Amino acid sequence: MDYNVVSRRNVDYKSASRRVNKFVLLFNWAIDIFLIAGYLLEYLKGAKTLPYLLVLTTIVIIPMAVATFIFLKNNRSNIMKYVTLAGYFVLYAYVMFTASPDRLHVFAYMFPIVLSYFLYFDLKLVLIGGTAFTLVNIARIIWLMFFLGHSGKFETTDYLIQFGCVLMFSLSLIFSTKISNTFSDEKIMDIRTEQANQESILRDVLKIAAVLDKNSKEVHRIVKELEEFTNVASNAVQEIEKGVA
């Protein structure tokens, strides 16, 4: 394989990895800042206590600070995505189980964050993330229904919708990642096959060029010998002419 092709592919991969890490990190910071701002407003209105706000902020800051440090040290790190996802999972679980029962919309906090990890095309990561966040939703539904007694007919419908949204979102993301990876693998195989064909053609061309070079040298040798023979014959004729004269 051409060294330049391999080198260019490695550079492209490194550049893409750096851009995805940067986007995911900034996106996590943006979501976290909005969450802190929202709960800060609730604190100012008296809906949340200061300890609650401090715990929430701590859960946000610690993993994000670690992830930022990792990114600054190595912007192509493969660890950063796990740190940010784990940190947001803890935050999500905390918010889900501390929100009042009538605030069902908190389950939607998972959608933008989990979706951003699709950019890694890492099926294992998406599978772990989707499963973990789905289990948190199931646990909250069970907690609300069987431990807090919120199991009215309208609430049950809301829980079913919540579970359906989360489950279908996770499944669609998992299968989308799997299909995308399959397409990418097929494309890579096509590229490698095409490169192999090009390399085969190049080898054939080089062989032909070598044969032509060899033949051209042979022709040059024959022409040179013919020229020498012609010169000898010409000199002999001249000597004969001088003798006759």
Short mmCIF file of C-alpha atoms in Angstrom, two decimals:
data_model
loop_
_atom_site.label_atom_id
_atom_site.label_comp_id
_atom_site.label_asym_id
_atom_site.label_seq_id
_atom_site.Cartn_x
_atom_site.Cartn_y
_atom_site.Cartn_z
CA MET A 1 0.00 0.00 0.00
CA ASP A 2 1.21 3.50 -0.79
CA TYR A 3 2.84 5.10 2.26
CA ASN A 4 1.32 8.47 1.40
CA VAL A 5 -2.20 6.96 1.42
CA VAL A 6 -1.63 5.35 4.82
CA SER A 7 -0.15 8.54 6.24
CA ARG A 8 -3.02 10.65 4.94
CA ARG A 9 -5.58 8.20 6.38
CA ASN A 10 -3.91 8.37 9.82
CA VAL A 11 -3.90 12.17 9.71
CA ASP A 12 -7.60 12.23 8.76
CA TYR A 13 -8.48 9.85 11.62
CA LYS A 14 -6.54 11.92 14.15
CA SER A 15 -8.17 15.13 12.94
CA ALA A 16 -11.67 13.61 13.09
CA SER A 17 -11.06 12.17 16.56
CA ARG A 18 -9.91 15.56 17.82
CA ARG A 19 -12.92 17.38 16.35
CA VAL A 20 -15.43 14.89 17.79
CA ASN A 21 -13.85 15.04 21.24
CA LYS A 22 -13.91 18.82 21.15
CA PHE A 23 -17.56 18.93 20.07
CA VAL A 24 -18.69 16.40 22.70
CA LEU A 25 -16.79 18.22 25.44
CA LEU A 26 -18.21 21.63 24.52
CA PHE A 27 -21.69 20.17 24.10
CA ASN A 28 -21.55 18.60 27.55
CA TRP A 29 -20.42 21.90 29.04
CA ALA A 30 -23.27 23.74 27.30
CA ILE A 31 -25.94 21.30 28.54
CA ASP A 32 -24.50 21.33 32.06
CA ILE A 33 -24.41 25.12 32.17
CA PHE A 34 -28.05 25.29 31.10
CA LEU A 35 -28.98 22.77 33.80
CA ILE A 36 -27.10 24.66 36.50
CA ALA A 37 -28.69 27.93 35.35
CA GLY A 38 -32.15 26.36 35.42
CA TYR A 39 -31.77 24.93 38.90
CA LEU A 40 -30.18 28.18 40.08
CA LEU A 41 -33.37 29.96 39.05
CA GLU A 42 -35.38 27.39 40.99
CA TYR A 43 -33.19 28.02 44.02
CA LEU A 44 -33.72 31.78 43.73
CA LYS A 45 -37.46 31.16 43.55
CA GLY A 46 -37.31 28.96 46.62
CA ALA A 47 -38.13 25.71 44.81
CA LYS A 48 -34.70 24.17 45.52
CA THR A 49 -32.41 24.33 48.53
CA LEU A 50 -28.81 25.53 48.52
CA PRO A 51 -27.41 22.07 49.44
CA TYR A 52 -29.29 20.57 46.49
CA LEU A 53 -27.81 23.17 44.14
CA LEU A 54 -24.30 22.63 45.54
CA VAL A 55 -24.53 18.85 45.13
CA LEU A 56 -25.81 19.27 41.58
CA THR A 57 -22.99 21.67 40.73
CA THR A 58 -20.40 19.33 42.24
CA ILE A 59 -21.71 16.39 40.22
CA VAL A 60 -21.36 18.53 37.10
CA ILE A 61 -17.98 20.15 37.76
CA ILE A 62 -15.90 17.16 38.89
CA PRO A 63 -16.27 14.89 35.80
CA MET A 64 -16.24 17.83 33.40
CA ALA A 65 -13.04 19.20 34.95
CA VAL A 66 -11.43 15.76 34.63
CA ALA A 67 -12.63 15.44 31.02
CA THR A 68 -11.32 18.91 30.16
CA PHE A 69 -7.93 18.08 31.68
CA ILE A 70 -7.79 14.86 29.66
CA PHE A 71 -8.68 16.74 26.46
CA LEU A 72 -6.04 19.41 27.04
CA LYS A 73 -3.44 16.73 27.69
CA ASN A 74 -4.45 14.59 24.71
CA ASN A 75 -7.21 15.94 22.47
CA ARG A 76 -7.53 12.55 20.75
CA SER A 77 -7.99 10.64 24.01
CA ASN A 78 -10.26 7.61 23.91
CA ILE A 79 -10.95 7.90 27.66
CA MET A 80 -12.59 11.33 27.62
CA LYS A 81 -15.87 10.09 26.13
CA TYR A 82 -16.31 7.57 28.95
CA VAL A 83 -15.62 10.22 31.59
CA THR A 84 -18.17 12.67 30.18
CA LEU A 85 -20.80 9.97 29.64
CA ALA A 86 -20.34 8.53 33.14
CA GLY A 87 -20.47 12.00 34.67
CA TYR A 88 -23.68 12.88 32.87
CA PHE A 89 -25.19 9.53 33.81
CA VAL A 90 -24.64 10.29 37.52
CA LEU A 91 -26.13 13.75 37.02
CA TYR A 92 -29.10 12.30 35.14
CA ALA A 93 -29.80 9.72 37.84
CA TYR A 94 -29.55 12.38 40.55
CA VAL A 95 -31.97 14.71 38.77
CA MET A 96 -34.39 11.89 37.94
CA PHE A 97 -34.70 10.67 41.52
CA THR A 98 -34.79 14.10 43.15
CA ALA A 99 -37.33 15.70 40.82
CA SER A 100 -40.90 15.96 42.02
CA PRO A 101 -43.23 13.20 40.71
CA ASP A 102 -45.19 15.63 38.54
CA ARG A 103 -42.06 16.63 36.58
CA LEU A 104 -42.06 13.80 34.08
CA HIS A 105 -40.24 15.77 31.40
CA VAL A 106 -36.88 15.41 33.17
CA PHE A 107 -36.41 12.09 31.36
CA ALA A 108 -35.83 14.07 28.15
CA TYR A 109 -32.47 15.31 29.50
CA MET A 110 -30.86 12.18 28.09
CA PHE A 111 -31.70 12.71 24.43
CA PRO A 112 -29.25 15.44 23.33
CA ILE A 113 -26.30 14.08 25.27
CA VAL A 114 -26.66 10.43 24.30
CA LEU A 115 -27.23 11.42 20.67
CA SER A 116 -23.92 13.31 20.56
CA TYR A 117 -22.02 10.07 21.24
CA PHE A 118 -23.29 8.69 17.94
CA LEU A 119 -20.45 10.68 16.36
CA TYR A 120 -17.93 8.20 17.73
CA PHE A 121 -19.52 5.31 15.80
CA ASP A 122 -18.71 3.20 18.85
CA LEU A 123 -21.41 0.54 19.13
CA LYS A 124 -20.26 -0.62 22.55
CA LEU A 125 -20.36 2.92 23.94
CA VAL A 126 -23.82 3.63 22.50
CA LEU A 127 -25.11 0.27 23.74
CA ILE A 128 -23.83 0.89 27.27
CA GLY A 129 -25.14 4.46 27.32
CA GLY A 130 -28.56 3.63 25.90
CA THR A 131 -29.02 0.67 28.25
CA ALA A 132 -27.89 2.58 31.34
CA PHE A 133 -30.15 5.57 30.73
CA THR A 134 -33.09 3.30 29.90
CA LEU A 135 -32.60 1.41 33.18
CA VAL A 136 -32.66 4.70 35.11
CA ASN A 137 -36.03 5.51 33.55
CA ILE A 138 -37.38 2.05 34.38
CA ALA A 139 -36.16 2.40 37.96
CA ARG A 140 -37.83 5.82 38.33
CA ILE A 141 -41.12 4.53 36.93
CA ILE A 142 -41.07 1.60 39.38
CA TRP A 143 -40.16 3.96 42.22
CA LEU A 144 -43.00 6.36 41.41
CA MET A 145 -45.61 3.65 40.90
CA PHE A 146 -44.86 1.16 43.66
CA PHE A 147 -43.04 3.18 46.31
CA LEU A 148 -44.71 6.59 46.04
CA GLY A 149 -48.10 5.32 44.89
CA HIS A 150 -48.36 7.46 41.73
CA SER A 151 -50.18 4.85 39.65
CA GLY A 152 -53.33 6.61 38.42
CA LYS A 153 -54.62 5.89 34.93
CA PHE A 154 -53.26 9.15 33.51
CA GLU A 155 -49.93 8.70 35.26
CA THR A 156 -49.65 5.14 33.99
CA THR A 157 -50.17 6.41 30.45
CA ASP A 158 -47.45 9.01 30.98
CA TYR A 159 -45.08 6.33 32.25
CA LEU A 160 -45.80 4.15 29.24
CA ILE A 161 -45.10 7.05 26.88
CA GLN A 162 -41.91 7.86 28.78
CA PHE A 163 -40.70 4.27 28.62
CA GLY A 164 -41.63 3.96 24.94
CA CYS A 165 -39.79 7.16 24.00
CA VAL A 166 -36.64 6.19 25.87
CA LEU A 167 -36.64 2.59 24.66
CA MET A 168 -37.26 3.42 21.01
CA PHE A 169 -34.72 6.24 21.09
CA SER A 170 -32.07 3.92 22.53
CA LEU A 171 -32.86 1.12 20.09
CA SER A 172 -32.88 3.44 17.08
CA LEU A 173 -29.52 4.90 18.13
CA ILE A 174 -28.01 1.46 18.69
CA PHE A 175 -29.20 0.06 15.36
CA SER A 176 -28.27 3.27 13.53
CA THR A 177 -24.75 2.99 14.89
CA LYS A 178 -24.56 -0.68 13.92
CA ILE A 179 -25.83 -0.03 10.39
CA SER A 180 -23.52 2.97 9.95
CA ASN A 181 -20.55 0.90 11.08
CA THR A 182 -21.54 -1.85 8.63
CA PHE A 183 -21.73 0.65 5.77
CA SER A 184 -18.38 2.11 6.82
CA ASP A 185 -16.77 -1.34 6.91
CA GLU A 186 -18.15 -2.15 3.47
CA LYS A 187 -16.88 1.15 2.12
CA ILE A 188 -13.45 0.51 3.61
CA MET A 189 -13.40 -2.95 2.02
CA ASP A 190 -14.35 -1.43 -1.34
CA ILE A 191 -11.56 1.13 -1.00
CA ARG A 192 -9.04 -1.55 -0.07
CA THR A 193 -10.15 -3.70 -3.01
CA GLU A 194 -9.79 -0.73 -5.35
CA GLN A 195 -6.36 0.04 -3.92
CA ALA A 196 -5.34 -3.59 -4.39
CA ASN A 197 -6.49 -3.42 -8.02
CA GLN A 198 -4.57 -0.20 -8.55
CA GLU A 199 -1.46 -1.71 -6.99
CA SER A 200 -1.82 -4.76 -9.25
CA ILE A 201 -2.15 -2.53 -12.31
CA LEU A 202 0.87 -0.51 -11.17
CA ARG A 203 2.95 -3.67 -10.76
CA ASP A 204 1.95 -4.79 -14.27
CA VAL A 205 2.87 -1.38 -15.67
CA LEU A 206 6.25 -1.52 -13.93
CA LYS A 207 6.87 -5.00 -15.34
CA ILE A 208 6.00 -3.78 -18.84
CA ALA A 209 8.24 -0.76 -18.35
CA ALA A 210 11.07 -3.03 -17.23
CA VAL A 211 10.60 -5.21 -20.33
CA LEU A 212 10.52 -2.15 -22.57
CA ASP A 213 13.63 -0.79 -20.90
CA LYS A 214 15.42 -4.11 -21.39
CA ASN A 215 14.32 -4.33 -25.02
CA SER A 216 15.29 -0.73 -25.70
CA LYS A 217 18.77 -1.43 -24.34
CA GLU A 218 18.99 -4.50 -26.57
CA VAL A 219 17.91 -2.47 -29.60
CA HIS A 220 20.44 0.22 -28.68
CA ARG A 221 23.18 -2.46 -28.50
CA ILE A 222 22.23 -3.88 -31.89
CA VAL A 223 22.15 -0.42 -33.48
CA LYS A 224 25.53 0.36 -31.97
CA GLU A 225 27.01 -2.90 -33.28
CA LEU A 226 25.48 -2.22 -36.69
CA GLU A 227 26.99 1.25 -36.64
CA GLU A 228 30.40 -0.19 -35.76
CA PHE A 229 30.08 -2.81 -38.51
CA THR A 230 29.10 -0.09 -41.00
CA ASN A 231 32.12 1.98 -39.99
CA VAL A 232 34.42 -1.02 -40.44
CA ALA A 233 32.93 -1.77 -43.84
CA SER A 234 33.23 1.86 -44.88
CA ASN A 235 36.89 1.97 -43.82
CA ALA A 236 37.57 -1.24 -45.73
CA VAL A 237 36.01 0.17 -48.89
CA GLN A 238 38.08 3.32 -48.52
CA GLU A 239 41.29 1.25 -48.16
CA ILE A 240 40.40 -0.73 -51.28
CA GLU A 241 39.76 2.47 -53.22
CA LYS A 242 43.16 3.82 -52.15
CA GLY A 243 44.88 0.59 -53.26
CA VAL A 244 43.23 0.66 -56.65
CA ALA A 245 44.21 4.26 -57.13
#
